[in-house]
Tab-separated table of C-alpha atoms and ligand atoms in Angstrom:
chain	number	residue	atom	x	y	z
W	7	UNK	CA	149.156	94.994	67.387
W	8	UNK	CA	149.580	98.314	65.652
W	9	UNK	CA	148.114	100.145	62.701
W	10	UNK	CA	150.812	98.821	60.391
W	11	UNK	CA	149.092	95.499	59.852
W	12	UNK	CA	148.517	94.612	56.185
W	13	UNK	CA	145.150	95.461	54.676
W	14	UNK	CA	143.193	92.607	53.079
W	15	UNK	CA	143.454	94.567	49.819
W	16	UNK	CA	147.235	94.186	49.959
W	17	UNK	CA	147.264	90.618	51.177
W	18	UNK	CA	145.640	89.697	47.861
W	19	UNK	CA	148.770	90.705	45.990
W	20	UNK	CA	151.277	88.867	48.200
W	21	UNK	CA	153.269	86.033	46.683
W	22	UNK	CA	152.525	82.417	47.716
W	23	UNK	CA	154.681	81.434	50.632
W	24	UNK	CA	154.306	84.656	52.559
W	25	UNK	CA	153.564	84.171	56.263
W	26	UNK	CA	151.095	86.801	57.429
W	27	UNK	CA	148.142	87.731	59.582
W	28	UNK	CA	144.762	88.862	58.366
W	29	UNK	CA	142.400	91.004	60.440
W	30	UNK	CA	138.729	91.572	59.670
W	31	UNK	CA	135.111	90.561	59.910
W	32	UNK	CA	133.667	87.286	58.689
W	33	UNK	CA	131.315	87.815	55.744
W	34	UNK	CA	130.388	84.213	55.168
W	35	UNK	CA	131.563	80.814	56.292
W	36	UNK	CA	130.961	77.461	54.652
W	37	UNK	CA	132.166	73.941	55.427
W	38	UNK	CA	132.962	71.164	53.048
W	39	UNK	CA	134.554	67.789	53.879
W	40	UNK	CA	135.979	69.020	57.151
W	41	UNK	CA	137.549	72.108	55.594
W	42	UNK	CA	136.101	75.525	56.430
W	43	UNK	CA	136.096	78.489	54.024
W	44	UNK	CA	135.740	81.980	55.417
W	45	UNK	CA	135.335	85.217	53.403
W	46	UNK	CA	137.138	87.869	55.411
W	47	UNK	CA	136.676	91.617	54.917
W	48	UNK	CA	138.331	94.615	56.517
W	49	UNK	CA	136.639	97.166	54.226
W	50	UNK	CA	139.900	98.010	52.481
W	51	UNK	CA	138.754	96.919	49.056
W	52	UNK	CA	136.026	95.329	47.024
W	53	UNK	CA	137.501	91.837	47.212
W	54	UNK	CA	137.411	89.686	50.352
W	55	UNK	CA	140.189	87.367	51.363
W	56	UNK	CA	139.328	83.708	51.223
W	57	UNK	CA	140.670	81.923	54.282
W	58	UNK	CA	140.910	78.165	54.144
W	59	UNK	CA	140.964	76.329	57.480
W	60	UNK	CA	142.214	72.753	57.094
W	61	UNK	CA	140.618	70.136	59.335
W	62	UNK	CA	142.032	70.205	62.857
W	63	UNK	CA	144.186	73.307	62.335
W	64	UNK	CA	142.310	75.370	64.912
W	65	UNK	CA	140.445	74.214	68.012
W	66	UNK	CA	136.691	73.498	67.675
W	67	UNK	CA	135.866	76.034	70.391
W	68	UNK	CA	137.313	78.760	68.172
W	69	UNK	CA	136.065	77.369	64.885
W	70	UNK	CA	132.505	77.338	66.192
W	71	UNK	CA	132.743	81.126	66.660
W	72	UNK	CA	133.639	81.776	63.046
W	73	UNK	CA	130.212	82.967	61.980
W	74	UNK	CA	129.011	85.920	59.917
W	75	UNK	CA	129.838	89.173	61.671
W	76	UNK	CA	132.528	87.855	64.001
W	77	UNK	CA	135.735	89.892	64.230
W	78	UNK	CA	138.877	87.767	63.989
W	79	UNK	CA	142.571	87.491	63.223
W	80	UNK	CA	143.912	84.590	61.183
W	81	UNK	CA	147.540	83.627	61.080
W	82	UNK	CA	148.793	81.553	58.208
W	83	UNK	CA	150.422	81.344	54.814
W	84	UNK	CA	149.465	82.827	51.512
W	85	UNK	CA	148.922	80.011	48.998
W	86	UNK	CA	147.817	79.819	45.390
W	87	UNK	CA	144.065	79.556	45.172
W	88	UNK	CA	142.682	76.649	43.177
W	89	UNK	CA	139.302	78.430	42.973
W	90	UNK	CA	138.384	80.949	40.306
W	91	UNK	CA	138.003	84.571	41.277
W	92	UNK	CA	141.158	85.088	43.329
W	93	UNK	CA	144.834	84.367	42.667
W	94	UNK	CA	145.702	83.641	46.287
W	95	UNK	CA	144.076	82.687	49.573
W	96	UNK	CA	145.217	82.354	53.150
W	97	UNK	CA	145.736	78.910	54.645
W	98	UNK	CA	145.139	79.426	58.315
W	99	UNK	CA	147.080	77.715	61.060
W	100	UNK	CA	145.965	79.962	63.888
W	101	UNK	CA	143.026	82.137	64.775
W	102	UNK	CA	141.954	84.567	67.478
W	103	UNK	CA	138.370	85.697	67.850
W	104	UNK	CA	138.213	89.303	69.077
W	105	UNK	CA	134.450	89.570	68.997
W	106	UNK	CA	132.007	86.790	68.203
W	107	UNK	CA	128.599	87.590	66.722
W	108	UNK	CA	125.740	85.326	67.806
W	109	UNK	CA	124.269	84.005	64.543
W	110	UNK	CA	120.822	83.849	66.146
W	111	UNK	CA	120.910	87.591	66.841
W	112	UNK	CA	123.277	89.259	64.319
W	113	UNK	CA	120.994	91.357	62.060
W	114	UNK	CA	123.195	91.548	58.972
W	115	UNK	CA	122.895	87.894	57.921
W	116	UNK	CA	120.690	87.482	54.965
W	117	UNK	CA	121.628	88.534	51.464
W	118	UNK	CA	119.052	90.671	49.758
W	119	UNK	CA	117.949	92.591	52.842
W	120	UNK	CA	115.880	95.614	51.803
W	121	UNK	CA	117.362	99.139	51.735
W	122	UNK	CA	114.740	100.146	54.319
W	123	UNK	CA	115.857	97.402	56.686
W	124	UNK	CA	119.519	98.323	56.218
W	125	UNK	CA	118.716	101.952	57.105
W	126	UNK	CA	117.417	100.718	60.439
W	127	UNK	CA	120.821	99.177	61.130
W	128	UNK	CA	122.926	102.064	59.920
W	129	UNK	CA	125.452	101.171	62.614
W	130	UNK	CA	126.113	97.761	61.012
W	131	UNK	CA	125.433	98.328	57.331
W	132	UNK	CA	128.995	99.587	56.598
W	133	UNK	CA	130.050	95.927	56.867
W	134	UNK	CA	128.018	94.937	53.821
W	135	UNK	CA	129.365	94.934	50.265
W	136	UNK	CA	127.330	97.837	48.974
W	137	UNK	CA	127.974	100.200	51.864
W	138	UNK	CA	131.669	99.350	51.996
W	139	UNK	CA	131.828	100.353	48.317
W	140	UNK	CA	129.759	103.531	48.887
W	141	UNK	CA	132.006	104.740	51.694
W	142	UNK	CA	135.225	103.903	49.846
W	143	UNK	CA	133.943	105.878	46.857
W	144	UNK	CA	132.888	108.750	49.088
W	145	UNK	CA	136.400	108.879	50.450
W	146	UNK	CA	137.983	108.796	46.996
W	147	UNK	CA	135.624	111.518	45.769
W	148	UNK	CA	136.378	113.811	48.726
W	149	UNK	CA	140.056	113.403	48.028
W	150	UNK	CA	139.662	114.054	44.310
W	151	UNK	CA	137.631	117.182	45.072
W	152	UNK	CA	140.394	118.636	47.245
W	153	UNK	CA	142.944	117.718	44.556
W	154	UNK	CA	140.847	119.426	41.897
W	155	UNK	CA	140.780	122.752	43.731
W	156	UNK	CA	144.251	122.553	45.212
W	157	UNK	CA	145.812	121.920	41.789
W	158	UNK	CA	144.125	125.132	40.582
W	159	UNK	CA	145.337	127.291	43.450
W	160	UNK	CA	142.018	127.521	45.298
W	161	UNK	CA	142.276	127.953	49.072
W	162	UNK	CA	140.210	125.610	51.250
W	163	UNK	CA	138.336	127.902	53.690
W	164	UNK	CA	136.063	127.026	56.585
W	165	UNK	CA	132.861	129.032	56.954
W	166	UNK	CA	130.729	128.913	60.095
W	167	UNK	CA	128.159	126.266	60.859
W	168	UNK	CA	126.219	128.497	63.215
W	169	UNK	CA	125.117	131.767	61.709
W	170	UNK	CA	123.032	134.649	62.961
W	171	UNK	CA	122.617	135.936	59.439
W	172	UNK	CA	119.370	134.708	57.981
W	173	UNK	CA	120.394	136.343	54.745
W	174	UNK	CA	121.012	133.300	52.563
W	175	UNK	CA	117.356	132.530	51.978
W	176	UNK	CA	118.354	129.130	50.539
W	177	UNK	CA	116.051	126.915	52.586
W	178	UNK	CA	114.167	126.245	55.790
W	179	UNK	CA	116.273	126.822	58.874
W	180	UNK	CA	117.100	124.907	62.038
W	181	UNK	CA	117.245	127.271	65.015
W	182	UNK	CA	120.191	127.101	67.383
W	183	UNK	CA	119.176	128.231	70.834
W	184	UNK	CA	119.989	127.786	74.526
W	185	UNK	CA	116.585	129.081	75.531
W	186	UNK	CA	115.126	125.607	75.233
W	187	UNK	CA	115.870	123.553	78.301
W	188	UNK	CA	115.369	119.837	78.723
W	189	UNK	CA	112.406	119.408	81.052
W	190	UNK	CA	111.136	115.929	81.883
W	191	UNK	CA	110.183	114.276	78.612
W	192	UNK	CA	109.952	117.618	76.790
W	193	UNK	CA	111.346	121.115	76.629
W	194	UNK	CA	110.823	124.257	78.633
W	195	UNK	CA	111.185	127.604	76.885
W	196	UNK	CA	113.098	129.877	79.241
W	197	UNK	CA	112.190	133.002	77.316
W	198	UNK	CA	110.659	133.757	73.952
W	199	UNK	CA	112.963	136.786	73.647
W	200	UNK	CA	115.892	136.287	71.247
W	201	UNK	CA	117.783	139.026	73.123
W	202	UNK	CA	118.033	136.611	76.070
W	203	UNK	CA	119.509	133.901	73.862
W	204	UNK	CA	123.151	132.803	73.633
W	205	UNK	CA	123.981	135.022	70.645
W	206	UNK	CA	121.621	137.815	71.640
W	207	UNK	CA	119.613	137.267	68.490
W	208	UNK	CA	118.118	134.350	66.563
W	209	UNK	CA	120.766	131.963	65.240
W	210	UNK	CA	120.571	129.057	62.842
W	211	UNK	CA	122.526	126.155	61.357
W	212	UNK	CA	123.922	127.307	58.018
W	213	UNK	CA	122.112	126.521	54.784
W	214	UNK	CA	125.128	127.585	52.694
W	215	UNK	CA	128.584	128.997	53.230
W	216	UNK	CA	128.324	131.171	50.151
W	217	UNK	CA	127.952	134.632	51.646
W	218	UNK	CA	130.926	134.081	53.895
W	219	UNK	CA	132.912	132.480	51.052
W	220	UNK	CA	132.293	135.658	49.037
W	221	UNK	CA	134.096	137.689	51.716
W	222	UNK	CA	137.073	135.372	51.421
W	223	UNK	CA	137.056	135.326	47.603
W	224	UNK	CA	137.088	139.139	47.580
W	225	UNK	CA	140.409	138.987	49.385
W	226	UNK	CA	142.000	135.660	48.399
W	227	UNK	CA	140.598	135.389	44.838
W	228	UNK	CA	139.767	131.675	44.532
W	229	UNK	CA	138.423	129.765	47.512
W	230	UNK	CA	136.246	126.752	48.256
W	231	UNK	CA	134.370	125.305	51.176
W	232	UNK	CA	133.563	121.676	51.784
W	233	UNK	CA	131.466	121.239	54.845
W	234	UNK	CA	128.153	120.302	56.468
W	235	UNK	CA	125.034	122.190	55.512
W	236	UNK	CA	121.575	122.018	57.080
W	237	UNK	CA	118.122	122.452	55.708
W	238	UNK	CA	114.895	121.715	57.517
W	239	UNK	CA	113.380	120.264	54.324
W	240	UNK	CA	110.207	118.663	55.531
W	241	UNK	CA	109.874	116.414	52.531
W	242	UNK	CA	110.477	112.723	52.504
W	243	UNK	CA	112.292	112.955	49.207
W	244	UNK	CA	114.913	110.528	47.960
W	245	UNK	CA	117.164	113.501	47.032
W	246	UNK	CA	117.043	115.654	50.175
W	247	UNK	CA	118.749	115.334	53.538
W	248	UNK	CA	118.406	117.634	56.515
W	249	UNK	CA	122.200	117.462	56.949
W	250	UNK	CA	124.352	117.181	53.854
W	251	UNK	CA	127.790	118.152	52.645
W	252	UNK	CA	128.283	120.922	50.155
W	253	UNK	CA	131.225	122.021	48.059
W	254	UNK	CA	131.149	125.733	47.327
W	255	UNK	CA	133.851	127.376	45.212
W	256	UNK	CA	133.783	131.164	44.961
W	257	UNK	CA	135.922	133.042	42.451
W	258	UNK	CA	136.798	136.705	42.034
W	259	UNK	CA	137.290	137.964	38.463
W	260	UNK	CA	135.016	135.251	37.097
W	261	UNK	CA	131.776	135.569	35.153
W	262	UNK	CA	129.014	133.074	34.405
W	263	UNK	CA	130.960	131.571	31.506
W	264	UNK	CA	134.000	130.923	33.746
W	265	UNK	CA	131.716	129.540	36.423
W	266	UNK	CA	130.178	127.069	33.979
W	267	UNK	CA	133.626	126.059	32.772
W	268	UNK	CA	134.706	125.342	36.330
W	269	UNK	CA	131.569	123.356	37.180
W	270	UNK	CA	131.941	121.273	34.074
W	271	UNK	CA	135.650	120.612	34.547
W	272	UNK	CA	134.912	119.774	38.151
W	273	UNK	CA	132.248	117.142	37.481
W	274	UNK	CA	134.235	115.599	34.639
W	275	UNK	CA	137.608	115.558	36.360
W	276	UNK	CA	136.325	114.143	39.671
W	277	UNK	CA	134.371	111.418	37.871
W	278	UNK	CA	137.427	110.718	35.680
W	279	UNK	CA	139.591	110.224	38.776
W	280	UNK	CA	137.044	107.821	40.259
W	281	UNK	CA	136.995	105.807	37.036
W	282	UNK	CA	140.797	105.601	37.194
W	283	UNK	CA	141.075	104.796	40.891
W	284	UNK	CA	137.927	102.955	41.955
W	285	UNK	CA	137.486	100.434	39.171
W	286	UNK	CA	136.460	97.406	41.286
W	287	UNK	CA	133.906	99.394	43.332
W	288	UNK	CA	132.423	101.024	40.238
W	289	UNK	CA	132.239	97.608	38.552
W	290	UNK	CA	130.271	96.425	41.570
W	291	UNK	CA	127.745	99.228	41.271
W	292	UNK	CA	127.473	98.652	37.520
W	293	UNK	CA	126.744	94.966	38.104
W	294	UNK	CA	124.429	95.210	41.120
W	295	UNK	CA	122.851	98.664	41.216
W	296	UNK	CA	122.721	100.484	37.916
W	297	UNK	CA	123.492	98.607	34.706
W	298	UNK	CA	124.156	101.797	32.704
W	299	UNK	CA	126.497	103.287	35.315
W	300	UNK	CA	129.930	102.866	33.760
W	301	UNK	CA	128.655	103.772	30.286
W	302	UNK	CA	127.080	107.033	31.549
W	303	UNK	CA	130.070	107.967	33.690
W	304	UNK	CA	132.464	107.448	30.770
W	305	UNK	CA	130.110	109.423	28.565
W	306	UNK	CA	130.079	112.319	31.035
W	307	UNK	CA	133.873	112.419	31.125
W	308	UNK	CA	134.127	112.492	27.327
W	309	UNK	CA	131.351	114.760	26.169
W	310	UNK	CA	130.953	118.498	26.768
W	311	UNK	CA	127.836	119.557	28.708
W	312	UNK	CA	124.999	121.142	26.810
W	313	UNK	CA	124.467	124.813	27.730
W	314	UNK	CA	120.949	126.106	27.415
W	315	UNK	CA	119.170	129.304	28.520
W	316	UNK	CA	116.146	128.642	30.748
W	317	UNK	CA	113.895	130.277	28.142
W	318	UNK	CA	114.977	127.774	25.489
W	319	UNK	CA	114.477	124.899	27.893
W	320	UNK	CA	110.897	126.041	28.616
W	321	UNK	CA	110.163	126.047	24.883
W	322	UNK	CA	111.497	122.507	24.580
W	323	UNK	CA	109.451	121.299	27.542
W	324	UNK	CA	106.324	122.943	26.178
W	325	UNK	CA	106.858	121.281	22.829
W	326	UNK	CA	107.701	117.898	24.361
W	327	UNK	CA	104.184	116.485	24.376
W	328	UNK	CA	104.938	114.820	27.744
W	329	UNK	CA	102.230	114.587	30.400
W	330	UNK	CA	104.131	116.176	33.300
W	331	UNK	CA	102.603	116.200	36.748
W	332	UNK	CA	103.451	119.879	37.054
W	333	UNK	CA	102.706	122.002	33.971
W	334	UNK	CA	105.393	124.161	32.437
W	335	UNK	CA	105.310	127.853	31.597
W	336	UNK	CA	107.862	130.647	31.426
W	337	UNK	CA	108.523	131.729	35.008
W	338	UNK	CA	107.913	128.370	36.659
W	339	UNK	CA	110.462	126.642	38.858
W	340	UNK	CA	111.542	123.429	37.159
W	341	UNK	CA	110.563	120.213	38.932
W	342	UNK	CA	112.732	117.163	38.991
W	343	UNK	CA	110.538	115.520	36.289
W	344	UNK	CA	111.310	118.445	33.948
W	345	UNK	CA	115.004	118.444	34.738
W	346	UNK	CA	115.176	114.699	34.091
W	347	UNK	CA	113.290	114.944	30.792
W	348	UNK	CA	115.700	117.612	29.567
W	349	UNK	CA	118.881	115.798	30.519
W	350	UNK	CA	117.755	112.187	29.942
W	351	UNK	CA	115.351	112.350	27.016
W	352	UNK	CA	116.094	115.552	25.169
W	353	UNK	CA	119.864	115.958	25.460
W	354	UNK	CA	121.212	112.646	26.712
W	355	UNK	CA	123.995	114.111	28.841
W	356	UNK	CA	124.419	116.767	31.559
W	357	UNK	CA	122.870	120.145	30.798
W	358	UNK	CA	123.722	123.549	32.202
W	359	UNK	CA	120.657	125.788	32.339
W	360	UNK	CA	121.342	129.500	32.555
W	361	UNK	CA	119.597	132.853	32.833
W	362	UNK	CA	116.598	131.947	34.977
W	363	UNK	CA	113.732	134.357	35.785
W	364	UNK	CA	114.754	136.537	38.686
W	365	UNK	CA	111.588	135.705	40.600
W	366	UNK	CA	112.635	132.087	41.200
W	367	UNK	CA	116.258	132.799	42.144
W	368	UNK	CA	118.043	134.384	45.078
W	369	UNK	CA	118.516	138.149	45.492
W	370	UNK	CA	122.298	138.027	45.045
W	371	UNK	CA	122.333	136.775	41.447
W	372	UNK	CA	123.540	139.280	38.859
W	373	UNK	CA	120.760	140.959	36.874
W	374	UNK	CA	120.783	140.614	33.109
W	375	UNK	CA	120.063	143.650	30.918
W	376	UNK	CA	116.635	142.308	29.941
W	377	UNK	CA	115.388	143.174	33.424
W	378	UNK	CA	113.745	139.735	33.666
W	379	UNK	CA	116.444	137.159	34.100
W	380	UNK	CA	119.527	136.640	36.251
W	381	UNK	CA	122.943	135.082	35.633
W	382	UNK	CA	122.078	131.802	37.296
W	383	UNK	CA	123.268	128.367	36.256
W	384	UNK	CA	122.125	124.904	37.344
W	385	UNK	CA	123.848	121.729	36.220
W	386	UNK	CA	121.342	118.969	35.639
W	387	UNK	CA	122.458	115.363	35.422
W	388	UNK	CA	120.631	112.312	34.063
W	389	UNK	CA	119.015	110.177	36.771
W	390	UNK	CA	119.105	112.795	39.515
W	391	UNK	CA	118.330	116.255	38.128
W	392	UNK	CA	119.948	119.244	39.801
W	393	UNK	CA	123.464	118.550	41.016
W	394	UNK	CA	124.976	122.042	40.982
W	395	UNK	CA	123.339	125.438	41.594
W	396	UNK	CA	125.338	128.601	41.042
W	397	UNK	CA	125.491	132.089	39.617
W	398	UNK	CA	127.473	135.153	38.823
W	399	UNK	CA	126.902	137.372	41.844
W	400	UNK	CA	125.514	140.927	41.668
W	401	UNK	CA	128.569	143.062	42.367
W	402	UNK	CA	126.969	146.473	41.747
W	403	UNK	CA	125.847	148.151	44.964
W	404	UNK	CA	122.919	150.087	43.500
W	405	UNK	CA	121.544	146.999	41.705
W	406	UNK	CA	121.729	144.691	44.675
W	407	UNK	CA	120.173	147.272	47.010
W	408	UNK	CA	117.356	147.786	44.540
W	409	UNK	CA	116.758	144.037	44.405
W	410	UNK	CA	116.736	143.664	48.182
W	411	UNK	CA	114.127	146.443	48.370
W	412	UNK	CA	112.116	144.992	45.531
W	413	UNK	CA	111.995	141.588	47.294
W	414	UNK	CA	110.981	143.199	50.593
W	415	UNK	CA	114.057	141.827	52.375
W	416	UNK	CA	115.393	143.628	55.482
W	417	UNK	CA	118.240	145.862	54.243
W	418	UNK	CA	119.803	146.143	57.718
W	419	UNK	CA	120.471	142.386	57.827
W	420	UNK	CA	122.845	142.684	54.863
W	421	UNK	CA	125.299	145.267	56.236
W	422	UNK	CA	128.507	143.275	55.940
W	423	UNK	CA	127.432	141.633	52.715
W	424	UNK	CA	126.768	145.026	51.099
W	425	UNK	CA	130.132	146.276	52.346
W	426	UNK	CA	131.730	143.850	49.879
W	427	UNK	CA	130.028	145.887	47.128
W	428	UNK	CA	130.914	149.174	48.805
W	429	UNK	CA	134.625	148.544	49.121
W	430	UNK	CA	136.655	146.981	46.360
W	431	UNK	CA	133.836	145.088	44.709
W	432	UNK	CA	134.725	142.738	41.853
W	433	UNK	CA	132.873	140.606	39.362
W	434	UNK	CA	132.638	137.190	41.002
W	435	UNK	CA	130.886	133.851	40.703
W	436	UNK	CA	130.477	130.541	42.442
W	437	UNK	CA	128.331	127.494	42.862
W	438	UNK	CA	127.232	124.876	45.345
W	439	UNK	CA	127.413	121.182	44.652
W	440	UNK	CA	125.725	118.699	46.959
W	441	UNK	CA	128.259	116.000	47.783
W	442	UNK	CA	125.574	113.346	48.293
W	443	UNK	CA	123.931	114.201	44.970
W	444	UNK	CA	127.291	113.597	43.347
W	445	UNK	CA	127.636	110.320	45.226
W	446	UNK	CA	124.191	109.217	44.058
W	447	UNK	CA	125.294	109.971	40.565
W	448	UNK	CA	128.542	108.062	40.696
W	449	UNK	CA	127.201	105.030	42.547
W	450	UNK	CA	123.794	104.747	40.937
W	451	UNK	CA	122.221	104.483	44.409
W	452	UNK	CA	118.619	105.639	44.245
W	453	UNK	CA	118.145	107.090	47.699
W	454	UNK	CA	120.273	109.823	49.198
W	455	UNK	CA	119.974	108.117	52.625
W	456	UNK	CA	122.211	105.349	51.261
W	457	UNK	CA	125.216	107.454	50.252
W	458	UNK	CA	125.946	109.046	53.667
W	459	UNK	CA	126.980	106.967	56.694
W	460	UNK	CA	124.310	108.349	59.027
W	461	UNK	CA	121.369	110.112	57.449
W	462	UNK	CA	119.361	112.957	58.889
W	463	UNK	CA	115.810	113.244	57.518
W	464	UNK	CA	112.432	114.048	59.123
W	465	UNK	CA	112.037	111.639	62.011
W	466	UNK	CA	115.554	110.162	61.762
W	467	UNK	CA	118.459	111.266	63.910
W	468	UNK	CA	119.474	108.045	65.644
W	469	UNK	CA	122.955	106.552	65.521
A	7	ATP	P1	116.680	121.370	45.100
A	7	ATP	O1	115.872	122.224	44.186
A	7	ATP	O2	117.152	120.087	44.492
A	7	ATP	O3	116.093	121.241	46.453
A	7	ATP	P2	118.146	123.770	45.763
A	7	ATP	O4	117.777	124.594	44.599
A	7	ATP	O5	117.465	123.966	47.060
A	7	ATP	O6	118.039	122.192	45.335
A	7	ATP	P3	120.725	125.003	46.152
A	7	ATP	O7	120.212	125.913	47.214
A	7	ATP	O8	121.084	125.559	44.848
A	7	ATP	O9	119.712	123.774	45.961
A	7	ATP	O10	121.949	124.148	46.764
A	7	ATP	C1	123.065	123.753	46.003
A	7	ATP	C2	123.188	122.249	45.860
A	7	ATP	O11	123.104	121.589	47.122
A	7	ATP	C3	122.091	121.631	45.039
A	7	ATP	O12	122.380	121.712	43.681
A	7	ATP	C4	122.096	120.205	45.507
A	7	ATP	O13	123.154	119.475	44.881
A	7	ATP	C5	122.475	120.319	46.963
A	7	ATP	N1	121.295	120.258	47.866
A	7	ATP	C6	120.374	121.221	48.094
A	7	ATP	N2	119.495	120.827	49.033
A	7	ATP	C7	119.881	119.568	49.422
A	7	ATP	C8	119.384	118.648	50.392
A	7	ATP	N3	118.346	118.944	51.173
A	7	ATP	N4	120.033	117.457	50.530
A	7	ATP	C9	121.105	117.184	49.750
A	7	ATP	N5	121.631	118.029	48.837
A	7	ATP	C10	121.030	119.206	48.673
A	8	MN	MN1	116.019	122.668	47.968
């Protein structure tokens, strides 16, 4: 056995007469007039291989183990399939069971199991149709994202996961410490003094690689990160994970306009590639999960995004006559219900909102001349709301220092970050795109827990 076996996906395009072996897991098995039919999957594609087992061709002791979930190899011949739905099938003349799965105990039996139940068996759910499709799409999207940046000369850079700079201010932090020691069923705190800790000061899991990516962009011009990001979001929302993957391009010599252009090209090109390459999986989501999926994805690829200043958007929301749970006024942070109204009801395609009030955005965003707004941009998408958050960065030393003081942030914590403005500063911009938000968008899945193999949310860190 070696890795050069043929994937099920490729077996389906073999010519009748080919002698071959098929490896995989039994999805279903049914018997009719002494003949057994097995749907075999190895996760390589949307379509399973139908294996036909003529009466008496394999011993009963083996045949009895061919139940849902069992891992097997079939040997046989590719033959034309009389049934609709597949051109060929495998007529088995031999079989080896690598791992049986007791039908009385195997949890992934019934069709129509709830999403909640499947989350409890996150170690087995990749074998189901939906999760196979989600993880194949996730792979294709990751590849398309690297292609997008690589083809434009961006360098893939790796920023740290552990950071002792609490400067980002993007979300609630997870502490990283060796001062906590396992002690019986609980913890023992060796010292409350951060100076005694591993890094000699408080350290955290990163909430964003942006500040470090800025250092690299101000040397290498165009860079991007694609890595894990952590936020101790204590909300049980369907759009937030405690551990998620973020893509963060950062570009020197780029203003807000260029930043918006890149974000828009990015979303459209990546989705376009998925439409080209993942047809069968997208068809599946369109049929089973979200009936408007293909239509909206094609629409996104074809139509330019609407660009709208925050102030305009507030006026539209105020004039909407909708009964929102959270009321709207200039200066408020938009809630998901507002974002969705704008993009779904008002505009009907993705919207880029720009020039937000400085009070609701981070200290590093470039100040506009009006003294009230900053060069921020969020891309909002129908069905999920915010998918991208970005800005032109404040590159002027005096302005950024003034903002840090105004916000009461500790100036000394920003030493190296301010150095970028002290030495060879440049206009620059970037954004962060949540990979799982993108995956929700392209699959139509409604809960972010279902587009990552193993989800981390409050109370959930098993598997
Ligand atoms: P939101 O308002 O939706 O919580 P945010 O304003 O906190 O998002 P940013 O700090 O701008 O988000 O992060 C950039 C991107 O990362 C977001 O546009 C989103 O796609 C994604 N993101 C942020 N927080 C999470 C999370 N907890 N889980 C998954 N993705 C996230
Ligand atoms: Mn958030």
